[in-house]
Amino acid sequence: MDVANYIQYVASEGELFASAAEQGELSVEITPCPGWDMRELVRHLGMIHLWAAANVAFPASDWLDVQDLPDLVQYYPELASGYPADADPVGWYRNTLANLIDVLQSAPADLECFAFLPASSPLTMWARRQASEIAIHRFDAELARETPSHFDPHFATDMLDELMSGFTPRPRAVDIQSPEVIHVHAQDTNEHWYVSIGAEQTATSRQGDHADLTLTGTAADLYVLLWNRAPGTSITMSGNTDLMDLWRGNFRVRWG
C-alpha cells in the first residue's frame, strides 16, 4: 500500500479504537497488556502518535528518545503537557490522532528522517507503523469491551508482513540448540512467510521448502496469534507446536 492508503487506515482504525474506548469504564482491564486498563491504553497510544508525529515533523538522523509524555512537550506543548485525569481522555486521544494524520498528510514524499523498519521510504514506514499500531490496540480495546473485531484481509496481510519481515528479524538471542523454521500461510490471500529462528539470528523469507511448524489460517487470525493476542484456536498447526512457546517467549515488541 502507499502512504495515502496507510493514512486512511490510521484514520479509520483510530476512530474504531476511540469508539471502543469510550463504550464503558476506562478502568476495564486490557488482558493482552498486563497491568494496563483502558485509560493506560488510551494514554499509551496517544503518546505513540505524538512520538511518531515528532519524528516526521522534526526530522533527525536518530529517533527521539522518549520515555513518557513530558519528553514530547517541546514538540507538542498543548497535547503533551498534561494527560487529562478524568475529563475527556478519549477526546484527548482523538486530538493526538488528528495531529498525526495532519503531520503525515503534510509531509513530503521524499522526507528524510529516522526509520527503524524496512519500507520504500521513511514516510511510508511511519504511516504503516502507526496504522498497524492502532489496529492491534483497537483489537485490544474491542476485546476488553467484548465486541467483535475484524480486519480487512488485504490490510491484515500487510500488517502481518510488517511483523514477519520487519520486527521478527530484529537482533535477539534465542535459547535454541539448532535452527527451526516456522511457515506462516495466510490462506485467504495466499501469502507465505518462512521464519528461520536461530540462536543468534532470525531471518524471514517469502519462499521456502521446509518447515518444522506450519501455521495456516486467515491473515487476520494469524496476525492476532503472532502478536500473542489469542490462543489461535482458528489456526491449523502442523508440526512441532512447542515452537509456539518459543515464539511467545522471544518475539514480543515492548515500548522502551
Coordinates of C-alpha atoms in Angstrom, one line a residue:
M1 CA 0.0 0.0 0.0
D2 CA 1.1 3.6 -0.4
V3 CA 1.2 6.4 2.2
A4 CA -2.3 7.6 1.4
N5 CA -3.7 4.1 2.0
Y6 CA -1.9 3.8 5.3
I7 CA -3.2 7.2 6.4
Q8 CA -6.7 6.1 5.6
Y9 CA -6.2 3.1 7.9
V10 CA -4.7 5.4 10.6
A11 CA -7.9 7.4 10.5
S12 CA -10.4 4.6 10.4
E13 CA -8.6 2.3 12.9
G14 CA -8.1 5.3 15.2
E15 CA -11.7 6.1 15.2
L16 CA -12.6 2.5 15.8
F17 CA -10.2 2.4 18.8
A18 CA -11.6 5.6 20.2
S19 CA -15.2 4.4 19.8
A20 CA -14.4 1.1 21.7
A21 CA -12.5 3.0 24.4
E22 CA -15.5 5.3 25.2
Q23 CA -18.0 2.5 25.4
G24 CA -17.7 1.9 29.1
E25 CA -15.5 2.3 32.2
L26 CA -11.9 3.2 31.5
S27 CA -10.9 1.1 34.4
V28 CA -11.6 -2.1 32.4
E29 CA -8.5 -4.4 32.2
I30 CA -6.6 -4.9 29.0
T31 CA -5.8 -8.6 29.2
P32 CA -3.1 -8.7 26.5
C33 CA -1.2 -5.8 28.2
P34 CA -0.7 -6.9 31.8
G35 CA -1.1 -4.1 34.3
W36 CA -2.9 -1.8 31.9
D37 CA -6.5 -0.6 31.9
M38 CA -8.3 1.2 29.1
R39 CA -7.1 4.6 30.4
E40 CA -3.5 3.5 30.2
L41 CA -4.0 2.1 26.7
V42 CA -5.5 5.4 25.6
R43 CA -2.6 7.2 27.1
H44 CA 0.0 4.9 25.5
L45 CA -1.5 5.1 22.0
G46 CA -1.8 8.9 22.2
M47 CA 1.8 9.2 23.3
I48 CA 2.9 6.9 20.4
H49 CA 1.1 9.2 18.0
L50 CA 2.8 12.2 19.3
W51 CA 6.2 10.4 19.2
A52 CA 5.7 9.3 15.6
A53 CA 4.5 12.7 14.5
A54 CA 7.5 14.4 16.1
N55 CA 9.9 12.1 14.3
V56 CA 8.2 13.0 11.0
A57 CA 7.6 16.7 11.6
F58 CA 11.0 17.4 13.3
P59 CA 13.3 15.0 11.3
A60 CA 16.7 14.0 12.7
S61 CA 19.3 11.3 12.0
D62 CA 18.3 9.3 15.1
W63 CA 15.0 8.6 16.7
L64 CA 13.7 10.7 19.6
D65 CA 14.5 9.1 22.9
V66 CA 11.0 9.3 24.5
Q67 CA 10.0 7.5 27.7
D68 CA 6.9 9.5 28.6
L69 CA 4.6 12.3 27.6
P70 CA 6.7 15.1 29.2
D71 CA 9.5 14.3 26.8
L72 CA 7.2 15.5 24.0
V73 CA 6.2 18.8 25.4
Q74 CA 8.9 20.7 23.3
Y75 CA 7.2 19.4 20.1
Y76 CA 3.5 19.5 21.0
P77 CA 3.1 21.5 24.2
E78 CA -0.7 21.6 24.2
L79 CA -1.1 17.9 23.7
A80 CA 1.8 16.6 25.7
S81 CA 1.9 18.9 28.7
G82 CA -0.7 17.0 30.7
Y83 CA -2.8 13.9 30.3
P84 CA -6.5 14.5 31.2
A85 CA -7.1 12.9 34.6
D86 CA -10.9 12.5 34.4
A87 CA -12.3 15.0 31.9
D88 CA -12.1 13.5 28.4
P89 CA -9.1 11.2 27.8
V90 CA -10.7 9.8 24.6
G91 CA -11.2 13.3 23.3
W92 CA -7.5 13.9 24.0
Y93 CA -6.7 10.8 22.1
R94 CA -8.7 11.9 19.1
N95 CA -6.7 15.2 19.1
T96 CA -3.4 13.3 19.0
L97 CA -4.8 11.2 16.2
A98 CA -5.8 14.3 14.2
N99 CA -2.4 15.8 14.8
L100 CA -0.7 12.6 13.5
I101 CA -2.9 12.5 10.4
D102 CA -2.2 16.2 9.6
V103 CA 1.6 15.6 10.0
L104 CA 1.6 12.5 7.8
Q105 CA -0.5 14.2 5.1
S106 CA 1.6 17.3 5.1
A107 CA 5.0 15.6 4.9
P108 CA 6.8 15.5 1.6
A109 CA 7.0 12.1 -0.1
D110 CA 10.9 12.4 -0.2
L111 CA 11.1 13.2 3.5
E112 CA 14.4 12.2 5.1
C113 CA 14.0 11.2 8.7
F114 CA 14.8 8.3 11.1
A115 CA 13.2 5.0 10.3
F116 CA 13.6 1.6 12.0
L117 CA 11.9 -0.9 9.8
P118 CA 12.3 -1.7 6.1
A119 CA 10.0 0.3 3.8
S120 CA 10.1 2.1 0.5
S121 CA 10.5 5.4 2.3
P122 CA 10.8 6.8 5.8
L123 CA 7.3 8.3 5.5
T124 CA 5.9 5.0 4.3
M125 CA 7.4 3.3 7.4
W126 CA 5.9 5.7 9.8
A127 CA 2.4 5.7 8.2
R128 CA 2.5 1.9 8.1
R129 CA 3.7 1.5 11.6
Q130 CA 1.1 3.8 13.0
A131 CA -1.7 2.1 11.1
S132 CA -0.6 -1.3 12.5
E133 CA 0.0 0.0 16.0
I134 CA -3.5 1.4 16.1
A135 CA -5.0 -1.8 14.7
I136 CA -3.6 -4.2 17.2
H137 CA -4.6 -1.9 20.1
R138 CA -8.1 -1.5 18.5
F139 CA -8.3 -5.2 18.8
D140 CA -7.2 -5.0 22.5
A141 CA -9.9 -2.3 23.2
E142 CA -12.7 -4.3 21.4
L143 CA -11.6 -7.4 23.2
A144 CA -12.0 -5.6 26.5
R145 CA -15.4 -4.4 25.5
E146 CA -16.4 -7.9 24.3
T147 CA -17.3 -6.6 20.9
P148 CA -16.2 -8.4 17.6
S149 CA -13.1 -7.2 15.9
H150 CA -12.5 -7.6 12.2
F151 CA -9.6 -6.7 9.8
D152 CA -9.7 -6.4 6.0
P153 CA -7.7 -9.3 4.6
H154 CA -5.5 -7.0 2.4
F155 CA -4.7 -4.8 5.4
A156 CA -4.2 -7.8 7.7
T157 CA -1.7 -9.3 5.2
D158 CA 0.2 -6.0 5.1
M159 CA 0.3 -5.9 8.9
L160 CA 1.4 -9.5 9.1
D161 CA 4.2 -8.8 6.6
E162 CA 5.4 -5.9 8.8
L163 CA 5.6 -8.3 11.7
M164 CA 7.2 -11.2 9.8
S165 CA 9.6 -9.2 7.7
G166 CA 10.2 -6.1 9.8
F167 CA 10.0 -6.9 13.5
T168 CA 10.8 -10.7 13.6
P169 CA 14.4 -10.5 12.1
R170 CA 15.5 -7.8 14.5
P171 CA 18.6 -8.9 16.5
R172 CA 17.8 -11.0 19.6
A173 CA 19.4 -14.0 21.3
V174 CA 17.2 -17.1 21.4
D175 CA 17.8 -20.1 23.6
I176 CA 17.7 -22.8 20.9
Q177 CA 20.1 -25.6 20.0
S178 CA 19.6 -25.7 16.2
P179 CA 17.6 -23.5 13.8
E180 CA 13.9 -24.1 13.5
V181 CA 11.6 -22.9 10.7
I182 CA 8.0 -21.6 11.1
H183 CA 6.0 -21.4 8.0
V184 CA 3.1 -18.9 8.1
H185 CA 0.5 -19.3 5.4
A186 CA -2.3 -16.8 5.1
Q187 CA -4.9 -18.8 3.2
D188 CA -7.3 -16.0 2.3
T189 CA -4.6 -14.0 0.5
N190 CA -2.3 -17.0 -0.3
E191 CA 0.8 -15.3 1.1
H192 CA 3.6 -17.2 2.8
W193 CA 6.5 -16.4 5.2
Y194 CA 9.2 -18.8 6.3
V195 CA 10.8 -17.7 9.6
S196 CA 14.2 -19.4 10.4
I197 CA 14.9 -19.0 14.1
G198 CA 18.5 -19.4 15.2
A199 CA 20.3 -18.8 18.4
E200 CA 21.9 -15.6 17.2
Q201 CA 19.9 -14.6 14.1
T202 CA 16.4 -14.9 12.8
A203 CA 15.6 -14.5 9.1
T204 CA 12.4 -14.3 7.2
S205 CA 11.9 -15.3 3.6
R206 CA 8.8 -15.3 1.4
Q207 CA 9.8 -18.7 -0.1
G208 CA 10.9 -22.0 1.4
D209 CA 10.7 -25.7 1.1
H210 CA 10.9 -26.9 4.7
A211 CA 9.2 -26.1 7.9
D212 CA 9.2 -27.5 11.5
L213 CA 5.9 -25.9 12.2
T214 CA 3.3 -24.6 9.7
L215 CA 0.6 -22.2 10.8
T216 CA -2.4 -21.9 8.4
G217 CA -5.3 -19.5 8.7
T218 CA -6.6 -16.1 7.6
A219 CA -4.2 -13.2 7.6
A220 CA -6.2 -11.5 10.4
D221 CA -6.2 -14.6 12.7
L222 CA -2.5 -15.2 12.1
Y223 CA -1.7 -11.6 12.8
V224 CA -3.6 -11.7 16.1
L225 CA -2.0 -15.0 17.1
L226 CA 1.6 -13.9 16.3
W227 CA 1.2 -10.7 18.2
N228 CA 0.5 -13.0 21.1
R229 CA -3.1 -11.8 21.4
A230 CA -5.1 -15.0 21.1
P231 CA -4.8 -18.8 21.7
G232 CA -5.1 -19.4 17.9
T233 CA -7.9 -21.9 18.1
S234 CA -8.9 -20.9 14.5
I235 CA -5.3 -21.6 13.2
T236 CA -4.3 -25.0 11.9
M237 CA -0.9 -26.0 13.4
S238 CA 1.1 -28.8 11.7
G239 CA 4.4 -30.0 13.1
N240 CA 6.3 -29.1 16.3
T241 CA 3.7 -27.0 18.2
D242 CA 6.2 -26.5 21.0
L243 CA 7.7 -23.8 18.8
M244 CA 4.8 -21.5 19.7
D245 CA 6.1 -21.4 23.2
L246 CA 9.5 -20.3 21.8
W247 CA 7.7 -17.7 19.8
R248 CA 5.7 -16.3 22.7
G249 CA 8.8 -16.1 24.9
N250 CA 11.0 -14.3 22.4
F251 CA 9.1 -12.4 19.8
R252 CA 7.3 -9.6 21.6
V253 CA 7.5 -5.9 21.0
R254 CA 7.6 -3.6 24.0
W255 CA 7.8 0.1 24.5
G256 CA 11.1 1.2 25.9

